[in-house]
XYZ file of C-alpha atoms in Angstrom:
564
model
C -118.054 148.209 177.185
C -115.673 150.795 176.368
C -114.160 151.740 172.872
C -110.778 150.342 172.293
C -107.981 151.893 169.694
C -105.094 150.466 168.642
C -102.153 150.622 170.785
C -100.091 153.844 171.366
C -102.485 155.671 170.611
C -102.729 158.859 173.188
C -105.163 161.843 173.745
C -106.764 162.639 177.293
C -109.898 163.706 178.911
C -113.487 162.136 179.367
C -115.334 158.566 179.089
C -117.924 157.465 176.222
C -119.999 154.268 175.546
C -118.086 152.593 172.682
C -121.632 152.788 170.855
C -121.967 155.962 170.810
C -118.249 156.622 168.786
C -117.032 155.656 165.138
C -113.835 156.557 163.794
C -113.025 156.501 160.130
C -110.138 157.946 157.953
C -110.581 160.494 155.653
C -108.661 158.851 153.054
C -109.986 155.931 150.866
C -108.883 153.297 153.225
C -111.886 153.767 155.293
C -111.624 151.626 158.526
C -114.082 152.130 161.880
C -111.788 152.307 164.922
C -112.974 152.599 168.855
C -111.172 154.519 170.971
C -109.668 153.943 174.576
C -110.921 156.170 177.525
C -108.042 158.090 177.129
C -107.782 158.932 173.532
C -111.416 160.583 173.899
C -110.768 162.885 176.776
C -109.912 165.690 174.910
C -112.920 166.140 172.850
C -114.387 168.271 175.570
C -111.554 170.589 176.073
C -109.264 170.467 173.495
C -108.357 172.559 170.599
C -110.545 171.218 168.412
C -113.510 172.779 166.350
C -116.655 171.076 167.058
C -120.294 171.238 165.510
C -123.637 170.986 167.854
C -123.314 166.997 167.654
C -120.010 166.890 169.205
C -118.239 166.255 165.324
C -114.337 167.128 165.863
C -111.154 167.050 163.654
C -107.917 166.074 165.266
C -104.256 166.174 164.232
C -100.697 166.221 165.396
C -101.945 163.947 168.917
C -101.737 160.860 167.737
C -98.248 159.203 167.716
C -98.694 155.519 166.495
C -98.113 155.201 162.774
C -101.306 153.692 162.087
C -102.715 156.902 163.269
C -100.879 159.281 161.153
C -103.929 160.650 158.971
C -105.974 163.246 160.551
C -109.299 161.164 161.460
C -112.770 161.831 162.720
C -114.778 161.158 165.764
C -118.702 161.648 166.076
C -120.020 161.220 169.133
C -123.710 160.689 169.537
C -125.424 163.792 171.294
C -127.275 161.368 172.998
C -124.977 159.778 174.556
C -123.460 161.777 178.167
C -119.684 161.752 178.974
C -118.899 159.420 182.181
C -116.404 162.200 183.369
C -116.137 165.826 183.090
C -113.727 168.589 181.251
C -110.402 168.877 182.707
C -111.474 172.772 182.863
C -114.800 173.189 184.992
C -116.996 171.370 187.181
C -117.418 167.653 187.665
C -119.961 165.504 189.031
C -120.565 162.251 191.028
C -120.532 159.559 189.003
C -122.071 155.767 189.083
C -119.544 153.455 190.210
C -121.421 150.495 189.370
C -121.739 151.682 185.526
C -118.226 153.078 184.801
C -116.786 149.978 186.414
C -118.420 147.723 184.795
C -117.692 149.211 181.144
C -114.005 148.793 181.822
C -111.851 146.340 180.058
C -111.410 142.958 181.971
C -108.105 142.952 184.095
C -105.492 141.422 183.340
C -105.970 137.950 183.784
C -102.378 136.508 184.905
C -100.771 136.355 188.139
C -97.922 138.890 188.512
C -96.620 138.382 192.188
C -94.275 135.408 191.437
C -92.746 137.530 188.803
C -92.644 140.785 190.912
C -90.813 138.633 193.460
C -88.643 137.266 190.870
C -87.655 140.181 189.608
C -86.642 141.757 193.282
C -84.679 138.817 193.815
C -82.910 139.009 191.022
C -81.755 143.051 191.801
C -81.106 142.432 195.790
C -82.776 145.732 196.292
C -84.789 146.379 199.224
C -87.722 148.919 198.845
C -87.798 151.680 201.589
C -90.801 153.543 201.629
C -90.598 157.220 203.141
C -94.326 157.530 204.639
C -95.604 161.011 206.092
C -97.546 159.499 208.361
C -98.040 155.942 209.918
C -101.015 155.207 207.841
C -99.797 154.516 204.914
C -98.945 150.537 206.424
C -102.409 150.096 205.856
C -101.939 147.386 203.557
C -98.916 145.782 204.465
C -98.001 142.586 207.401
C -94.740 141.325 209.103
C -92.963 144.675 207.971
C -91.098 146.571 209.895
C -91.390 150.562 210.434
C -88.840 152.976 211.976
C -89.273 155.844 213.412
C -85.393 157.033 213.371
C -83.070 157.100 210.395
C -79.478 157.790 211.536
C -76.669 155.678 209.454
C -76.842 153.278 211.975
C -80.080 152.197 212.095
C -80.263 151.794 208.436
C -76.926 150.116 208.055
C -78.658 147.438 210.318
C -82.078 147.427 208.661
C -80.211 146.986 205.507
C -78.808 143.700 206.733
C -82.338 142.365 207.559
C -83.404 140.096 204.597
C -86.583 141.796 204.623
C -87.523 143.288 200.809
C -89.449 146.178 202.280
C -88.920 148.215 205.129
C -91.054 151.826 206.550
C -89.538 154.792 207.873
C -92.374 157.293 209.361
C -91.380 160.937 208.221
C -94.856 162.303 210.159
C -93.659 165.032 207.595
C -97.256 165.824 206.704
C -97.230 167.385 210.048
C -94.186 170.068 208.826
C -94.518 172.848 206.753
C -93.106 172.047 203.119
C -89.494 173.687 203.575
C -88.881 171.253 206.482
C -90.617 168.371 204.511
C -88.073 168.575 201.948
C -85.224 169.072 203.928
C -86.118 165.672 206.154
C -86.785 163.462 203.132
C -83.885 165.279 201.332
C -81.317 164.424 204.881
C -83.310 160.520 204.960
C -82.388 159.823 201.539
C -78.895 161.234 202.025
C -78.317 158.569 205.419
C -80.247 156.080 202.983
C -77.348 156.357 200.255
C -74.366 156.276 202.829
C -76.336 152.464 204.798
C -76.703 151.029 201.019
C -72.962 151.998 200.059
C -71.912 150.034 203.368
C -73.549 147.544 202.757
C -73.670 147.299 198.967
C -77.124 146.726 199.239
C -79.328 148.948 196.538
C -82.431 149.929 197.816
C -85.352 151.657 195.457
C -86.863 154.891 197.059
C -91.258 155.080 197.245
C -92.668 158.275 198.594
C -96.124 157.046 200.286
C -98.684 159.628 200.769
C -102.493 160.016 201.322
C -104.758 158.714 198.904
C -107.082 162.173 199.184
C -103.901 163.666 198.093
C -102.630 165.815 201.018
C -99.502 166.093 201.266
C -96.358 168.216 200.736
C -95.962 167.444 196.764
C -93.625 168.445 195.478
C -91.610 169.479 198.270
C -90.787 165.798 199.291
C -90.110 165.044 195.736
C -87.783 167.469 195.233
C -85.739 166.582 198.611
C -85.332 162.776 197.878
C -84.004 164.206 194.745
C -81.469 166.099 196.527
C -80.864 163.327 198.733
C -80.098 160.816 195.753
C -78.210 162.904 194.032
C -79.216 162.280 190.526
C -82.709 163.327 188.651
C -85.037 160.342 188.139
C -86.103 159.914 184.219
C -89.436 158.697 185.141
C -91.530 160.126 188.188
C -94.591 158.196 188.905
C -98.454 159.132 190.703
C -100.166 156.666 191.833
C -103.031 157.870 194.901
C -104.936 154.327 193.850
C -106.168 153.028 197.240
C -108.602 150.400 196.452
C -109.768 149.577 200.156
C -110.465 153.119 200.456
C -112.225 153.253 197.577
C -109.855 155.715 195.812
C -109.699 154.842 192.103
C -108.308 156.554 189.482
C -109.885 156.486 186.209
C -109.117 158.686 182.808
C -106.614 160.969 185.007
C -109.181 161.671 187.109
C -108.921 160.724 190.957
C -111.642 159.532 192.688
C -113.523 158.264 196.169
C -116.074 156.340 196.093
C -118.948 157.305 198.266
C -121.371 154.311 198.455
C -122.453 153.789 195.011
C -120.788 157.048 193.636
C -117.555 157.977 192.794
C -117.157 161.150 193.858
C -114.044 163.668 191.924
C -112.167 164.156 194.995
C -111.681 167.900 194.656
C -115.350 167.907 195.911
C -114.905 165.735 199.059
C -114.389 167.663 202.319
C -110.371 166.782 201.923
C -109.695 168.699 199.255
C -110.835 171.810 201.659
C -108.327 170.722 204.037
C -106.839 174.123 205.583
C -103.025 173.076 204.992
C -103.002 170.736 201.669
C -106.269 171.995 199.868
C -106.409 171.607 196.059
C -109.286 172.540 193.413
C -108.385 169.552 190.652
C -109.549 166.367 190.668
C -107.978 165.940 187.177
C -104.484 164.760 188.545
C -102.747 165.966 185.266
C -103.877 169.236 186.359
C -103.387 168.617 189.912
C -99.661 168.063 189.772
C -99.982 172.079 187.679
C -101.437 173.233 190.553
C -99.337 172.053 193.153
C -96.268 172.743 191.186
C -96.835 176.143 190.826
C -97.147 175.768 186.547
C -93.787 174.335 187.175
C -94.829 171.425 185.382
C -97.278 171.927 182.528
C -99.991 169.951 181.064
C -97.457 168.440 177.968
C -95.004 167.185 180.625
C -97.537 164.906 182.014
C -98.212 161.538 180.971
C -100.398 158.862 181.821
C -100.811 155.216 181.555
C -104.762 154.246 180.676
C -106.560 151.353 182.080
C -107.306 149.682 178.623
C -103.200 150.050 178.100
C -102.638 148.061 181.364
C -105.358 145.747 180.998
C -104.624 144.826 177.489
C -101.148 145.138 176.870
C -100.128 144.373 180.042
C -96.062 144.616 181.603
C -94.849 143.995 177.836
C -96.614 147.963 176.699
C -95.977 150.077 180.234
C -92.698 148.979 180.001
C -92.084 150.007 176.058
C -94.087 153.236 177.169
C -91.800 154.273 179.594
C -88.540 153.487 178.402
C -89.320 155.101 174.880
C -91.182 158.204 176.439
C -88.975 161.508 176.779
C -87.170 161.576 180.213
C -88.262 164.147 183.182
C -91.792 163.206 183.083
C -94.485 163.009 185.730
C -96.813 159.849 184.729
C -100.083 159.187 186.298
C -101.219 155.349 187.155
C -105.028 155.036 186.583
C -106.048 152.203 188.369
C -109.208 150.545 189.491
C -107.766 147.271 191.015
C -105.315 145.729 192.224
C -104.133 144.107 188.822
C -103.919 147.185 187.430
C -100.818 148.161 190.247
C -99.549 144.758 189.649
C -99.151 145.422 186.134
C -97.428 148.699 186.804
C -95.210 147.452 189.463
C -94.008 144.313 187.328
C -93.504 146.656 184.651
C -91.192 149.413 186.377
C -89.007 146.442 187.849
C -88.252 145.561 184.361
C -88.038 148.892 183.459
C -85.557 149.641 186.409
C -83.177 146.354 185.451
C -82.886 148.092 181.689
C -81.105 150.790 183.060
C -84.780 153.682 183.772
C -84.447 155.620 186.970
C -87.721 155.660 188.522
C -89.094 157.459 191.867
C -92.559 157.004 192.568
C -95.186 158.604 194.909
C -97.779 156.546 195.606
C -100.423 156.028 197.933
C -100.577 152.739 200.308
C -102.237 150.299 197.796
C -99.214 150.141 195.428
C -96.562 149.413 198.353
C -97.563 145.637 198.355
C -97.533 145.313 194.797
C -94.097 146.874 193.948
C -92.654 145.245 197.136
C -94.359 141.838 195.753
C -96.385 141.559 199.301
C -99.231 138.991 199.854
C -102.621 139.905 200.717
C -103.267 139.496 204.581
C -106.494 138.359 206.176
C -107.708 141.034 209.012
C -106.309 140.098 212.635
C -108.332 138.873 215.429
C -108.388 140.279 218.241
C -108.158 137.292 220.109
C -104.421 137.042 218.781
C -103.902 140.800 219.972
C -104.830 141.304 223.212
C -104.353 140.001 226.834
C -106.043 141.039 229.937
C -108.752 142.221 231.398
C -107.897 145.757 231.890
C -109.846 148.535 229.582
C -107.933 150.084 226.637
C -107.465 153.721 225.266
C -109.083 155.178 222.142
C -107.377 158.945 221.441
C -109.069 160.810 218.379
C -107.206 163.859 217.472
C -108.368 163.935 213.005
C -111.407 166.122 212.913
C -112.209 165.189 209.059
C -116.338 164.756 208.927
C -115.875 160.937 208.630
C -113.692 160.640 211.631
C -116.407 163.032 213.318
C -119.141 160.419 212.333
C -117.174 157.301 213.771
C -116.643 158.886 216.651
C -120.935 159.806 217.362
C -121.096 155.770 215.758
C -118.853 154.800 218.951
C -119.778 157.199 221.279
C -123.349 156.035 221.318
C -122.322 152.169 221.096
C -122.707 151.641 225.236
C -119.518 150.351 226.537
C -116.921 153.368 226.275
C -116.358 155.963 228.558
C -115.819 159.590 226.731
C -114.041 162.607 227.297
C -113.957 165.669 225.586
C -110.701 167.722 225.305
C -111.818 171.478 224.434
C -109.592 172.637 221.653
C -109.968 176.431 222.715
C -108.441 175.794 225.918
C -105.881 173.621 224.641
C -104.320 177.055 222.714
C -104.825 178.689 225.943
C -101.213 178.622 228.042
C -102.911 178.638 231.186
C -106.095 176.507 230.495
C -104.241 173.657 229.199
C -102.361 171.612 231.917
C -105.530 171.466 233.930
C -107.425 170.304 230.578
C -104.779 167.606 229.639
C -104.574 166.673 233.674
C -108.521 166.093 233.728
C -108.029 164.189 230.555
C -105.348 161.473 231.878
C -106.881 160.948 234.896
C -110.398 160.105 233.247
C -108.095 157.144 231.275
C -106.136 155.921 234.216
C -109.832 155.653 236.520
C -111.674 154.348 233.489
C -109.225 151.909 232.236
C -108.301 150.984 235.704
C -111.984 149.716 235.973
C -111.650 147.397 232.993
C -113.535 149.723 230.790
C -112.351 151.111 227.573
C -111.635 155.651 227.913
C -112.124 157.530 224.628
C -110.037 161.012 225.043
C -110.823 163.108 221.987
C -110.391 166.607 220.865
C -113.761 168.925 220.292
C -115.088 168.575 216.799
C -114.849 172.410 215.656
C -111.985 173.260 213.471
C -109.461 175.969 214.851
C -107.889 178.042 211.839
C -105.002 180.321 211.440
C -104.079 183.141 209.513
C -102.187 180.607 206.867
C -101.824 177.198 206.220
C -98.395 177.169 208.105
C -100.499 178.759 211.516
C -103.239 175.621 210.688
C -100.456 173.636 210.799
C -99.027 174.547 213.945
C -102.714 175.015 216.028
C -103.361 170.871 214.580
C -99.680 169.899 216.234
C -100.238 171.874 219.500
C -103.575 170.095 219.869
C -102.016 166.779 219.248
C -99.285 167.493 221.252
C -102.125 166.999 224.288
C -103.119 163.559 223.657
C -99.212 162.841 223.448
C -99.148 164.633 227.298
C -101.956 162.096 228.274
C -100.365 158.990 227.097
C -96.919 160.120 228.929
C -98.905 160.409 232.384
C -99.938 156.971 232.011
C -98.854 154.698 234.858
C -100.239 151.194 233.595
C -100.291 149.494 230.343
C -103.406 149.949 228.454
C -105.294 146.645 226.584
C -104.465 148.356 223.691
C -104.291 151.796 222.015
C -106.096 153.566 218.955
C -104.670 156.332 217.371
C -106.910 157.751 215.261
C -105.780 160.246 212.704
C -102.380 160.149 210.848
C -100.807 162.981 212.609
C -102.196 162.037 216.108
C -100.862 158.390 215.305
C -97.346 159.310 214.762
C -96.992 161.720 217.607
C -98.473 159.212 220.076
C -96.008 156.560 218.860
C -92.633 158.542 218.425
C -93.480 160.640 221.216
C -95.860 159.410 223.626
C -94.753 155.755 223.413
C -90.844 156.156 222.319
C -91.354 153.967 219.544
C -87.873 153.084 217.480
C -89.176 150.139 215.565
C -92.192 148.449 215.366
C -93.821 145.428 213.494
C -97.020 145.781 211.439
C -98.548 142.887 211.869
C -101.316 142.987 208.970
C -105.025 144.973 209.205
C -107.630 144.975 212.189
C -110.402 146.145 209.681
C -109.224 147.245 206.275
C -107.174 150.357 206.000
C -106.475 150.282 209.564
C -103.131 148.397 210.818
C -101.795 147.480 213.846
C -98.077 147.521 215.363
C -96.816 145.789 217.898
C -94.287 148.016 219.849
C -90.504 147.129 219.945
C -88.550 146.501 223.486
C -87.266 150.312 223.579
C -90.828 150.981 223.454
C -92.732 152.493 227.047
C -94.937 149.403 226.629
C -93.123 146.836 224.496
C -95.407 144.289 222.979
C -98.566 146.374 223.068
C -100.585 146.362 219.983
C -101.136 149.836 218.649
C -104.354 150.599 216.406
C -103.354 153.492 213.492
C -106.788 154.601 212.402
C -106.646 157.162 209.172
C -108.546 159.651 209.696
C -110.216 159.500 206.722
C -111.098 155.437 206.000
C -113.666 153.510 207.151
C -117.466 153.472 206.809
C -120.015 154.945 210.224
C -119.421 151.921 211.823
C -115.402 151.219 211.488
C -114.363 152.323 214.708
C -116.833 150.511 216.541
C -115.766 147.164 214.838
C -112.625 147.871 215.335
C -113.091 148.115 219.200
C -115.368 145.284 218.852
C -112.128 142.954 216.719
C -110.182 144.098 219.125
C -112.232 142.611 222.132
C -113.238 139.206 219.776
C -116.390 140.258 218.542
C -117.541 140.815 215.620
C -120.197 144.087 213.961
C -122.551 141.425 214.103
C -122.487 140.492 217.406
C -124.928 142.436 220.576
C -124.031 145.908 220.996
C -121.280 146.585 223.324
């Protein structure tokens, strides 16, 4: 188990046994204290002198009274830290033993109160996602693609608590991320002052942490007018596997969780980042805008043990403007959080918080769905499309997994010649015919792009060679003539491009999750095919096998049923 230390106490940095630590004052009122995850981080980093055991002196960190005296940690050389420095490398670690040394959760039910507390304010939670992923782990919500005053004025009068409005600004470049979420938020303010209806502003981004951060931040702060006291991380995505634990973000990788700063998404060409250390993450991406001291964090044993009551006094008696980080290793822990900044937010705290997709249900007070069967999805006997446009290495491996399943028909679409003005109509005409034959003979057509990864001079010429590539699978699914089965989009930006533009997509329904982390829509009437269940596959969820079950949901089977 871990060491636990009286409440309020902070320090930050890496994880030890509680055996292996003893604290004692140097007074004459000797007591032995434990500490929490977080109040030991520091002694690998900090400025601190230290002998060859690992013997430090602190001061001046600890802000409870009971920790006023300057005290004394040893630490047992025997005894290895379960994370690394916030400075320097870091290593897989086991999931299995950090998880189980954490505190218990906390044990009560917080969704009746979450939805109490909603009730109570009449506000409606509109989450600004950059790409349609992030309704991964929501059902019966709806998502819009367009956000004049109109159409918000209208959602606004829906009783719905929770509502979607896909950005695809991950797609942008960061200028014209922040001026769309900045001109949203600003159409946002005008629907709620028409209709007197408050609404509370989530910025949902990917779990991996790509993203434009801060730029979004910074225009939903324009857009609202006012500067939040309290700005809130949270990139916990537990079906994902993407935990955060003692400020450090993490994906689990089988039985490993691996720092993801050394997972292939941190090397993305656009939204690469060297921290996994999300204190010093948010110093990275801000430029040193935002230092170290400005950064705060709520610890697992503070949500587990003191529960709403604590994150609430923490963050209405912490100094305003600063960026907190959510560790979080299950869904309790967001529950917790969530409960607590409603509270929080009906004592008067401004709050914006950017999140990834596992703390939308919990703040909107959402129920857990059971995945969809297929059965309740799809009609026909006609074959349905598959379009992969991610090229992360895991999307690479579910594609070989479903390639080599038996029943799909493949097509490759050569990047190269897609960047090539006279190459690509014929290579986007060979690809739509290949899905009208294929589907036309009840089979199911998979159309994706060549694995190798096309770069440009900067991030904003990566940007632009990704959307011209997608922009060909969008050119496919305008050619077609019939109605597919169905349609997977796999990869965020591929996803949100096929919808808006491909499919003309206004407002659609997530119905709940055809394998988890993957959701499905069902297109609206102004839609090309209305009713049609679309399939948003991230690019980067799922095990080997994910896209073959979900072709194999999505036809009533199950994994463990005869190869297709």
């Amino acid at each position: 188990m871990w060491a636990i230390a009286p409440a309020g106490s902070r320090l930050s940095g890496a994880l030890f046994p509680a055996n292996s630590i003893r604290w004692e004052t140097l007074g004459d009122d000797k007591k032995n204290w434990v500490l929490t995850e977080s109040d030991v981080r520091c002694m690998m980093y900090s400025d601190m002198s230290r002998d060859g055991r690992g013997l430090g002196i602190f001061a001046d960190r600890l802000h409870s009274p009971d920790w006023a005296r300057t005290r004394r940690v040893s630490v047992a050389a025997s005894e290895p830290a379960l994370t690394e420095p916030m400075h320097g490398a870091m290593s897989p670690i086991s999931a299995v033993d950090v998880l189980r040394r954490l505190p218990p959760e906390w044990p009560h039910d917080l969704l009746p109160a979450i939805r109490s507390e909603i009730e109570s304010c009449g506000s409606k939670l509109i989450v600004l996602d950059d790409d349609p992923t992030g309704t991964q782990t929501v059902k019966n919500v709806p998502v819009l693609t367009k956000w004049d005053v109109p159409q918000l004025t209208a959602e606004l009068h829906d009783p719905g608590a929770t509502c979607y409005i896909l950005t695809n600004s991950r797609s942008l470049g960061g200028e014209e991320a922040r001026r769309l979420a900045s001109c949203i938020v600003r159409n946002l303010m005008s629907a709620s002052a028409r209709t007197g209806r408050p609404v509370r502003v989530l910025s949902r981004s990917d779990s991996t942490l790509r993203g434009h951060f801060p730029d979004e931040i910074e225009g939903i702060i324009e857009g609202l007018g006012f500067e939040p006291d309290t700005l809130l991380l949270a990139p916990f995505f537990v079906e994902g596997g993407r935990l955060t634990i003692g400020d450090v973000h993490y994906v689990r990788d089988g039985e490993s969780l691996v720092p993801v700063a050394m997972t292939e998404f941190a090397h993305d060409p656009v939204f690469g980042y060297q921290n996994s250390n999300l204190r010093q993450w948010v110093v990275e991406k801000t430029g040193g805008r935002i230092q170290p001291s400005q950064v705060d964090s709520l610890s697992l044993e503070e949500i587990r043990q003191g529960g709403p009551d604590l994150v609430v006094e923490r963050l209405l008696t912490a100094p305003r403007g600063r960026v907190w980080i959510v560790n979080a290793a299950a869904m309790s822990d967001v529950q917790v959080v969530a409960l607590a900044l409603l509270r929080a937010e009906s004592r008067g705290l401004k709050v914006l918080c950017r999140t990834a997709a596992s703390f939308v249900p919990a703040y909107g007070g959402l129920e857990p769905a059971a995945l969809l069967d297929g059965h309740d999805l799809c009609s026909g006997s006609g074959g349905g499309l598959i379009l992969v446009g991610s090229f992360v290495p895991r999307t690479t491996q579910q594609l070989a997994e479903l390639l080599s399943s038996g029943d799909c028909a493949s097509l490759e679409l050569e990047a190269a010649a897609l960047l090539d003005p006279e190459k690509r109509p014929h290579e986007v005409g060979r690809a739509s015919e290949f899905a009208l034959r294929t589907m036309a003979e009840g089979r199911h057509a998979v159309v994706y792009t060549s694995r190798q990864v096309i770069h440009g001079r900067t991030r904003g010429e990566s940007l632009l060679i990704q959307r011209a590539i997608s922009r060909a699978l969008i050119e496919v699914v305008r050619r077609l003539e019939v109605q597919p089965r169905f349609l997977v989009a796999k990869g965020g930006i591929t996803a949100s491009d096929v919808a808006t533009e491909g499919l003309g997509v206004v407002r659609a329904e997530v119905l709940g999750q055809i394998v988890p982390g993957v959701p499905v829509w069902k297109l609206g009437p102004e839609s090309r095919f209305p009713g049609m269940p679309l399939v948003v596959f991230p690019g980067n969820v799922g095990g080997p096998v994910s896209l073959v079950e979900t072709l194999r949901r999505l036809e009533g089977r199950r994994q463990e049923d005869a190869p297709c």
